[in-house]
Coordinates of C-alpha atoms in Angstrom, one line a residue:
X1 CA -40.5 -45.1 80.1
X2 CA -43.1 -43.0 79.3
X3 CA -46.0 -45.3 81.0
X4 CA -43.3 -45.1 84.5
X5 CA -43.2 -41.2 84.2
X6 CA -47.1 -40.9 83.4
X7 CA -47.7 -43.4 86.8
X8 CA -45.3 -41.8 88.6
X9 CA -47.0 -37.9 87.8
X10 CA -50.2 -39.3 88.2
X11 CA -49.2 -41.5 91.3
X12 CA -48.0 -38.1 92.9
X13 CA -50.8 -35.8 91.8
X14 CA -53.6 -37.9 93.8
X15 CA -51.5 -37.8 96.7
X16 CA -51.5 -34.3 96.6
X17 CA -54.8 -33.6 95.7
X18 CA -56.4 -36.4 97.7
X19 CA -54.0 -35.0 101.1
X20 CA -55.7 -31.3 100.8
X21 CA -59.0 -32.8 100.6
X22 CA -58.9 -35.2 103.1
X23 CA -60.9 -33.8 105.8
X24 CA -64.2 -32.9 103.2
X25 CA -63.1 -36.5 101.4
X26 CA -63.7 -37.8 105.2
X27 CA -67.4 -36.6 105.4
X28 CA -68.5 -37.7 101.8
X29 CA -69.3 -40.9 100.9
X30 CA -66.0 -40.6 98.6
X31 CA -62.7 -43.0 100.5
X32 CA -59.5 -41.9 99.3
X33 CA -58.4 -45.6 98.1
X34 CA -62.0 -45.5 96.2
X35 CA -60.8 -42.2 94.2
X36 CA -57.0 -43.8 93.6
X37 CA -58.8 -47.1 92.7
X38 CA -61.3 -45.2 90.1
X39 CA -58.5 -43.1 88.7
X40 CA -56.3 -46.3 88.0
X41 CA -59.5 -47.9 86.2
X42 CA -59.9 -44.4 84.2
X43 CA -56.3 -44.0 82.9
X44 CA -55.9 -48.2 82.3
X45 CA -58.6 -49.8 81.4
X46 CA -60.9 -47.0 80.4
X47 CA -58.7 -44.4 78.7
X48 CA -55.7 -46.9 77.4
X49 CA -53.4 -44.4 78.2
X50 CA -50.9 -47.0 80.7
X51 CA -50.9 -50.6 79.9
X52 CA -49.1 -52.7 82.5
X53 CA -48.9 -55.5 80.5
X54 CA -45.7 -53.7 78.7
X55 CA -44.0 -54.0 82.1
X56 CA -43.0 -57.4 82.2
X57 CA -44.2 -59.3 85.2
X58 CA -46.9 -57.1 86.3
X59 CA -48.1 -59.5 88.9
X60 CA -45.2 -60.1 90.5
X61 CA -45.0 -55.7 90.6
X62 CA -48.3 -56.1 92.1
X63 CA -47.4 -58.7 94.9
X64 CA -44.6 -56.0 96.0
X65 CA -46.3 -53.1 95.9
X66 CA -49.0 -54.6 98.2
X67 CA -46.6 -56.2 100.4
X68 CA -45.0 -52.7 100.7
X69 CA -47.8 -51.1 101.4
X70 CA -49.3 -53.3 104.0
X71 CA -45.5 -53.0 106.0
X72 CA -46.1 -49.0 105.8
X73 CA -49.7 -49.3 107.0
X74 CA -48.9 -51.9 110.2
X75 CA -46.7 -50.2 110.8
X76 CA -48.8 -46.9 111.2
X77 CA -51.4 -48.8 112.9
X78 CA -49.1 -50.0 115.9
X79 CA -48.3 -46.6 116.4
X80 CA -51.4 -45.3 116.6
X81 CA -53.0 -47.9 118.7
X82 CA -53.4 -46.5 122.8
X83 CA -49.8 -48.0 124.0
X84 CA -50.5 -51.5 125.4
X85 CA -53.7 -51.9 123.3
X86 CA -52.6 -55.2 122.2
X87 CA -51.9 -56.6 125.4
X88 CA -54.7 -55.3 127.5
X89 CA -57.4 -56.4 125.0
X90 CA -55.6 -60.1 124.2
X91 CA -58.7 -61.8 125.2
X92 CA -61.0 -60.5 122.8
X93 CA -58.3 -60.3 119.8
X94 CA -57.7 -63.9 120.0
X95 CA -61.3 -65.0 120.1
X96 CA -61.6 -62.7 116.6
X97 CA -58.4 -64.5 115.0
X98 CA -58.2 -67.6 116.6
X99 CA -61.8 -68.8 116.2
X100 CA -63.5 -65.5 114.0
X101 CA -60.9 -66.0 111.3
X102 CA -61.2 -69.2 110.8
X103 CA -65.2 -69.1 110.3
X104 CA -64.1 -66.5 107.9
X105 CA -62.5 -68.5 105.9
X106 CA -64.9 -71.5 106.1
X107 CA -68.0 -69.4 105.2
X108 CA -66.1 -67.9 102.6
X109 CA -65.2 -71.0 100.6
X110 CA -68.6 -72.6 101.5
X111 CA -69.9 -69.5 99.4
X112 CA -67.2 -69.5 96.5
X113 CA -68.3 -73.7 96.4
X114 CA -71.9 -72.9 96.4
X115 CA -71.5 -69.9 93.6
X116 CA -68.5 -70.9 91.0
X117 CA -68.0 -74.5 89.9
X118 CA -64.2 -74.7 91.4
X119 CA -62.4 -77.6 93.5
X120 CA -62.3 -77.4 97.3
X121 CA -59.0 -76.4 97.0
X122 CA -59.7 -73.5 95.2
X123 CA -62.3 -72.4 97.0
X124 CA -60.1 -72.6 100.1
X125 CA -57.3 -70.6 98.5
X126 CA -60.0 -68.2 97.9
X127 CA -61.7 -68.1 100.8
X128 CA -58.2 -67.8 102.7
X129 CA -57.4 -64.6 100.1
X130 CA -60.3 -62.6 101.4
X131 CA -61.2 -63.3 104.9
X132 CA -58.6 -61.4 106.6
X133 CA -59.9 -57.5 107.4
X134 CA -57.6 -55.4 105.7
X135 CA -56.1 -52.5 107.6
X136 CA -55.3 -49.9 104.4
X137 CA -59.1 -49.7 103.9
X138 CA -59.8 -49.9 107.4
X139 CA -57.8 -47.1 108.4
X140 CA -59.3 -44.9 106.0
X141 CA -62.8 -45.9 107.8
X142 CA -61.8 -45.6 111.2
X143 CA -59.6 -42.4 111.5
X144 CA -60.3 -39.0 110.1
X145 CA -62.6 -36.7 111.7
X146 CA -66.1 -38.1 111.0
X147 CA -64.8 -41.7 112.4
X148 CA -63.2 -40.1 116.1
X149 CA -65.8 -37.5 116.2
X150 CA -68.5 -40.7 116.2
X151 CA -67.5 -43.8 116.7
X152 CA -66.5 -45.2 120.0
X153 CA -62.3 -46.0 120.4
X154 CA -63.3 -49.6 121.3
X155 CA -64.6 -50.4 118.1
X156 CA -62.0 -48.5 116.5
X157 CA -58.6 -49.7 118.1
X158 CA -59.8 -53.1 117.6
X159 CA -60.6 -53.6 114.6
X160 CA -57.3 -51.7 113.3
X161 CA -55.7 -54.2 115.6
X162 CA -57.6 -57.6 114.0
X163 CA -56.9 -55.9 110.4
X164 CA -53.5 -55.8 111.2
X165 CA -52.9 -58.9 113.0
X166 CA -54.6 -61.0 110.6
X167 CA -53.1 -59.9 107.4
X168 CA -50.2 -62.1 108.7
X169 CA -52.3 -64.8 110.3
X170 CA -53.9 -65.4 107.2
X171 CA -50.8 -66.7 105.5
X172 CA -51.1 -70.3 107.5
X173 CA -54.8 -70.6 105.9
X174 CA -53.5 -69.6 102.2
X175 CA -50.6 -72.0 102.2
X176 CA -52.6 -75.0 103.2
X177 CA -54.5 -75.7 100.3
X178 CA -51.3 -74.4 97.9
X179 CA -49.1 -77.2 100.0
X180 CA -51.7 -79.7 99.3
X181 CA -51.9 -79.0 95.9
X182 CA -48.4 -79.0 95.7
X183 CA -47.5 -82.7 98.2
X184 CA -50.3 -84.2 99.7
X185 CA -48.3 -86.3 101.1
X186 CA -46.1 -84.1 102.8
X187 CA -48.5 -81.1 103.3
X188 CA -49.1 -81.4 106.8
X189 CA -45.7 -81.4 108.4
X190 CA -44.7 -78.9 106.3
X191 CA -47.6 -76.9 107.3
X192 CA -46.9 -77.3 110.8
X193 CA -43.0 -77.0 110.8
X194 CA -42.4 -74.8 107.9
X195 CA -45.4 -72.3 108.0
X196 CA -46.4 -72.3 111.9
X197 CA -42.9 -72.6 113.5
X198 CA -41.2 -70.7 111.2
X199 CA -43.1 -67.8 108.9
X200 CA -45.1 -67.0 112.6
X201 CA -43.3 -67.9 115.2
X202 CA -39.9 -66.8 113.6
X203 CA -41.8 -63.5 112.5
X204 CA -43.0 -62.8 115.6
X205 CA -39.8 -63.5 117.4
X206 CA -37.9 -61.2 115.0
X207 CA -40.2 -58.5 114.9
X208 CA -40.6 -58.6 118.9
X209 CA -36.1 -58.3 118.7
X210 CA -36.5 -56.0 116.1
X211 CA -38.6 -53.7 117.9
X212 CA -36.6 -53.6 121.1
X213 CA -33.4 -53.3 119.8
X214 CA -34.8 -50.0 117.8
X215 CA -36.6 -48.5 120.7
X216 CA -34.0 -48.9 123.4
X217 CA -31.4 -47.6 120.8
X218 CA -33.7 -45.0 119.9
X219 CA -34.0 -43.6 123.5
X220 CA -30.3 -44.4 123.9
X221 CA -29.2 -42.0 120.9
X222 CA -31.5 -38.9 122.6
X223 CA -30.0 -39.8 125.7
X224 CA -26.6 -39.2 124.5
X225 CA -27.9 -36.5 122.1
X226 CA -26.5 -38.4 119.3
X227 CA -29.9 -38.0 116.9
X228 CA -31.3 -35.0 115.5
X229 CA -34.8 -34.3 114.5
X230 CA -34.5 -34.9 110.7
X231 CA -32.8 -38.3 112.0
X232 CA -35.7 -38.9 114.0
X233 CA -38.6 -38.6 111.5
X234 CA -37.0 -41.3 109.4
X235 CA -36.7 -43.7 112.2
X236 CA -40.2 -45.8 111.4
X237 CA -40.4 -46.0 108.1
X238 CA -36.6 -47.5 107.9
X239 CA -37.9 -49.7 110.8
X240 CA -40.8 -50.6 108.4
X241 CA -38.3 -51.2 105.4
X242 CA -36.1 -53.0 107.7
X243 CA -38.5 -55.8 109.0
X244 CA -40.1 -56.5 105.3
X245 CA -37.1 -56.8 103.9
X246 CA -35.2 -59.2 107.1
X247 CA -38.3 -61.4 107.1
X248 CA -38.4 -61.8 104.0
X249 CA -34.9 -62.9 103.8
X250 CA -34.9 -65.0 106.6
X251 CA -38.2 -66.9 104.9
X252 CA -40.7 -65.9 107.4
X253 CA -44.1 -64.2 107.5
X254 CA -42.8 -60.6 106.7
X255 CA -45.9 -59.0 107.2
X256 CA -46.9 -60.1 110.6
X257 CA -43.1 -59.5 111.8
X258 CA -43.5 -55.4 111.0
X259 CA -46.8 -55.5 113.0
X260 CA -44.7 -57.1 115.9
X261 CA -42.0 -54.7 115.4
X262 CA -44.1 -51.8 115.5
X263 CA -45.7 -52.8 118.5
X264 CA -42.0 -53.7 120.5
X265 CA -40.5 -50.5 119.5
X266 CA -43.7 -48.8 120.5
X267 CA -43.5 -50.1 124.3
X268 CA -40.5 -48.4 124.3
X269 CA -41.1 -44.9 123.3
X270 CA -43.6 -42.6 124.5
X271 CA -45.2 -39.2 124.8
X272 CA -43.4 -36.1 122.4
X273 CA -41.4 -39.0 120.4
X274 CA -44.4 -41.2 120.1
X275 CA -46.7 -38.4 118.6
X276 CA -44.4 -37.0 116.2
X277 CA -43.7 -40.8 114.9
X278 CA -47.7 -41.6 114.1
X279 CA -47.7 -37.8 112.3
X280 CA -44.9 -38.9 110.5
X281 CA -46.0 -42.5 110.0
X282 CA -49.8 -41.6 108.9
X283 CA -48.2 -38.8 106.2
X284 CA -46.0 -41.8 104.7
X285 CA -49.2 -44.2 104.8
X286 CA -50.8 -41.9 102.3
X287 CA -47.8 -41.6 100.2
X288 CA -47.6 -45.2 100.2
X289 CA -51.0 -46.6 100.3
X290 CA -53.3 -44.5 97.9
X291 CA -51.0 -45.2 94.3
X292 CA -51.5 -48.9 95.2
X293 CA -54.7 -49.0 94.5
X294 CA -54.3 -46.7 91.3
X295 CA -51.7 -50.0 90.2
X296 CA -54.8 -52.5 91.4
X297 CA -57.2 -50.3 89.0
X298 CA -54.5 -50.3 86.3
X299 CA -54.9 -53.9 86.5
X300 CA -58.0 -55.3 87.2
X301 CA -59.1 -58.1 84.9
X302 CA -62.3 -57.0 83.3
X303 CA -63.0 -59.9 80.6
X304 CA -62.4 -62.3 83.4
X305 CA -65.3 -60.3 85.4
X306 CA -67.6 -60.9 82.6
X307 CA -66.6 -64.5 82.2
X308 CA -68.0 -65.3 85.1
X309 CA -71.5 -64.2 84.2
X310 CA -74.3 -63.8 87.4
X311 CA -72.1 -65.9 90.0
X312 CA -69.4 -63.0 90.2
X313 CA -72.0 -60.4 91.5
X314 CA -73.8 -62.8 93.5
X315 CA -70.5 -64.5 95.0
X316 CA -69.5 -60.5 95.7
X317 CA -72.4 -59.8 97.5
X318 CA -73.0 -63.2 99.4
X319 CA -69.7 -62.7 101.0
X320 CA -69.6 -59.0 101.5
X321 CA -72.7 -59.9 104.3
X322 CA -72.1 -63.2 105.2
X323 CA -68.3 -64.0 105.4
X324 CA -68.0 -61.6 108.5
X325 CA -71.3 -60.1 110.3
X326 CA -73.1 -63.6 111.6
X327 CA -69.6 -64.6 112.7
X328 CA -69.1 -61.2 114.9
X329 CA -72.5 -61.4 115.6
X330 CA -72.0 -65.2 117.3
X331 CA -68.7 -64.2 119.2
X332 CA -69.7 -60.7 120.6
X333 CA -70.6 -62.4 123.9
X334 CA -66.4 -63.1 124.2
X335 CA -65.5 -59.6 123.0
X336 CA -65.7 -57.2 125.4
X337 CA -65.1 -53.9 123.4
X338 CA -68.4 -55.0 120.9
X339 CA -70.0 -56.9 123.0
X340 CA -73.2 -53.8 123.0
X341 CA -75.2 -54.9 119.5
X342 CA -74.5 -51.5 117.9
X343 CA -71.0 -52.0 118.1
X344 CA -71.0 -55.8 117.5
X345 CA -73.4 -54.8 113.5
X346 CA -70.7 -52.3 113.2
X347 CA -68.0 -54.3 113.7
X348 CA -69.8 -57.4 111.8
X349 CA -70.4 -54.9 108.8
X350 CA -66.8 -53.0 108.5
X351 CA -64.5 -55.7 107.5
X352 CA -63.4 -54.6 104.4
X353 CA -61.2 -56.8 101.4
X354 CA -58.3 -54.6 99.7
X355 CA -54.5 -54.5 99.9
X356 CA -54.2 -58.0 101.5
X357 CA -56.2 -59.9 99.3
X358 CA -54.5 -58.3 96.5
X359 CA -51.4 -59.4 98.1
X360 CA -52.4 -63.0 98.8
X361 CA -53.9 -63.7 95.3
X362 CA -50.7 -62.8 93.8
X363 CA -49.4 -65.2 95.9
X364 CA -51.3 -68.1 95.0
X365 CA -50.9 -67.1 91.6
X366 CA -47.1 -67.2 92.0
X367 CA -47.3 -70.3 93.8
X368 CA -49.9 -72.3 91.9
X369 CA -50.3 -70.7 88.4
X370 CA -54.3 -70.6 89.4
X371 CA -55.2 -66.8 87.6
X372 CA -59.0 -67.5 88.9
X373 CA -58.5 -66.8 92.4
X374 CA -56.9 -63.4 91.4
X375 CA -59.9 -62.8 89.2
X376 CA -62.1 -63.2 92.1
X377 CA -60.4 -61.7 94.9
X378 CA -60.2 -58.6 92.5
X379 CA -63.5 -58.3 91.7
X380 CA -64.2 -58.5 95.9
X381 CA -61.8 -56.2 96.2
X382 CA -63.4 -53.6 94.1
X383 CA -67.4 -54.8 95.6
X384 CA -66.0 -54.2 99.6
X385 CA -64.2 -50.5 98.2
X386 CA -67.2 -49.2 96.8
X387 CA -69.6 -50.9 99.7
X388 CA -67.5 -50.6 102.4
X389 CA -66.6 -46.8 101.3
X390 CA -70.2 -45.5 100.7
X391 CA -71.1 -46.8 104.0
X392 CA -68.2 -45.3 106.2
X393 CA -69.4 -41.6 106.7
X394 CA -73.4 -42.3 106.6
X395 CA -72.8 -44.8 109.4
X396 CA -70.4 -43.2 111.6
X397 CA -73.1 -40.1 111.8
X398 CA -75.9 -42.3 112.5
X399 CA -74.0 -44.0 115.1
X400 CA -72.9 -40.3 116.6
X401 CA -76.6 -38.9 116.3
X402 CA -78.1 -42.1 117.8
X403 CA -75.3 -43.0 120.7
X404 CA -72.8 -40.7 120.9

């Protein structure tokens, strides 16, 4: 009890503190999921003063809280996104996840191959973990005042939209090497049947029904003046709540199907109501998002870190600037919004690893028993938030100063 009511003061003071900072915490080289990370290691591993191992299954706490937090932050992405965002860039979006992701995740195992002395499977399961952009860190480096003050909204709106598209995409790529692991004979149609047609195409069918159903009831309700305003501001987040916990139910790609729901109900609000629901939404992301990473810190695997020797640092930093930037770099001819080569380094440079790899590891580890992959993914994790989050401010005011 004493370790819930020491995470839960903690958990609450960061929020605080970090919210009344955020606009000088968004022109420093100091992310706010860097600080919650850092004070996570301080108080765990560092100071002793919460050990998560007393809670039982920590990991499977873990998986939750990241797949929790990812629904909040989707969701707060589709609502910020310009309206039909999604639809108008659909070209370039599926070049990024339907032949960018996929590279990802190839270049990424090649390099876990290359450094640790794993199985292909492994390395797949990795490289699947960590090559999907994650859209908690991202968000903190693409809104904020420094990021709309210089960065274009091209290279913003779409990488929020990859990130959050391709948390969910990524499950197809994960559960391929665990099915094979688990019936090679069988992998394939399972693949195909259970994970394609039904985690995606289920999701996305549920959150596109989801979506509609809560918009057109929404503007049904204000028609008749049956909703008041403290009604109102609750509407997203048990929207958010509501597609997490229904796909999960139904067995489908939960994550994906909030994205999808977000972006349905989106189409069918708009101006006052759509404003006050991304204030609303970012405020909850912040709640939701920044203790997250103080839980990650609690438990990152430090020993394991040192096991590894030379190969951890060197597989951290071989895929931090190859898993992403020569792969942007090929395809910018078939994205439009970073097509310009400023943009396209940019874009190659700011795909950042955090929630969803967490997220993903914890599945595999559920799914497979295989600890090493969490090990890894935790250690990239903690190499892309101190990288990624240095970088953010410097190069948003040297893109400003040079083409804004």
């Amino acid at each position: 009890m004493n370790d819930f009511n020491i995470a839960l003061a903690l958990a609450g003071a960061t929020v605080l503190l970090i919210g009344m900072m955020s606009r000088l915490l968004n022109r420093t080289i100091l992310s706010p999921p860097l600080l919650a990370f850092t004070l996570g290691v301080l108080v765990g591993p560092v100071l002793g003063l919460i050990d998560p191992q007393a809670w039982g299954n920590n990991f499977l706490i873990l998986e939750e809280a990241a797949r929790l937090t990812l629904g909040v932050s989707l969701m707060g992405i589709a609502l910020r996104l310009p309206q039909r965002f999604v639809f108008d860039n659909a070209r370039a979006l599926t070049v990024i996840l339907a032949i960018g992701l996929p590279l990802m995740w190839l270049v990424t195992s090649g390099l876990t191959l290359g450094f640790l002395d794993v199985g292909l499977i492994t390395a797949l399961m990795f490289g699947a973990s960590v090559c999907p952009t994650d859209p908690v860190v991202s968000s903190s480096i693409v809104t904020g005042g420094v990021a709309s003050d210089n960065l274009p909204g091209r290279f913003r709106h779409t990488l929020s939209a990859e990130a959050a598209i391709n948390d969910g995409l990524a499950l197809p790529f994960v559960m391929l090497p665990i099915l094979l692991i688990k019936s090679a004979d069988t992998a394939l149609s399972q693949w195909l049947i259970h994970v394609l047609l039904w985690e995606v195409v289920v999701a996305v069918a549920l959150g596109a029904l989801l979506g509609y159903l809560a918009g057109t009831a929404l503007r049904a309700a204000e028609a008749r003046e049956l909703i008041d305003q403290p009604s109102f501001l609750v509407t997203t987040l048990a929207l958010t709540f509501l597609a997490l916990g229904a796909g999960k139910l139904l067995g489908t790609d939960s994550i994906l199907a909030v994205f999808v729901t977000g972006i349905a109900f989106d189409q069918q609000v708009g101006g006052k109501e759509r404003s006050e629901e991304g204030n609303v939404q970012e405020a909850v992301n912040l709640l939701f998002t920044l203790p997250v990473f103080i839980l990650v810190g609690l438990m990152i695997p430090w020993s394991r870190w040192l096991d590894l020797g030379w190969t951890g640092p060197g597989l951290a930093l071989g895929v931090l600037a190859l898993r992403r930037l020569p792969v942007i770099l090929l395809l910018r001819p078939a994205i439009p919004p970073w097509r310009e080569l400023p943009v396209a380094l940019m874009a190659g440079w700011f795909g950042p690893i955090g929630v969803a790899a967490v997220f993903y590891a914890m599945l595999v580890q559920r799914e497979t028993g295989n600890e090493l992959v969490w090990v890894c993914a935790s250690l990239l994790m903690t190499s892309s938030l101190v990288i990624h989050g240095i970088t953010a401010a410097p190069v948003a005011k040297y893109y400003g100063r040079r083409y804004g």
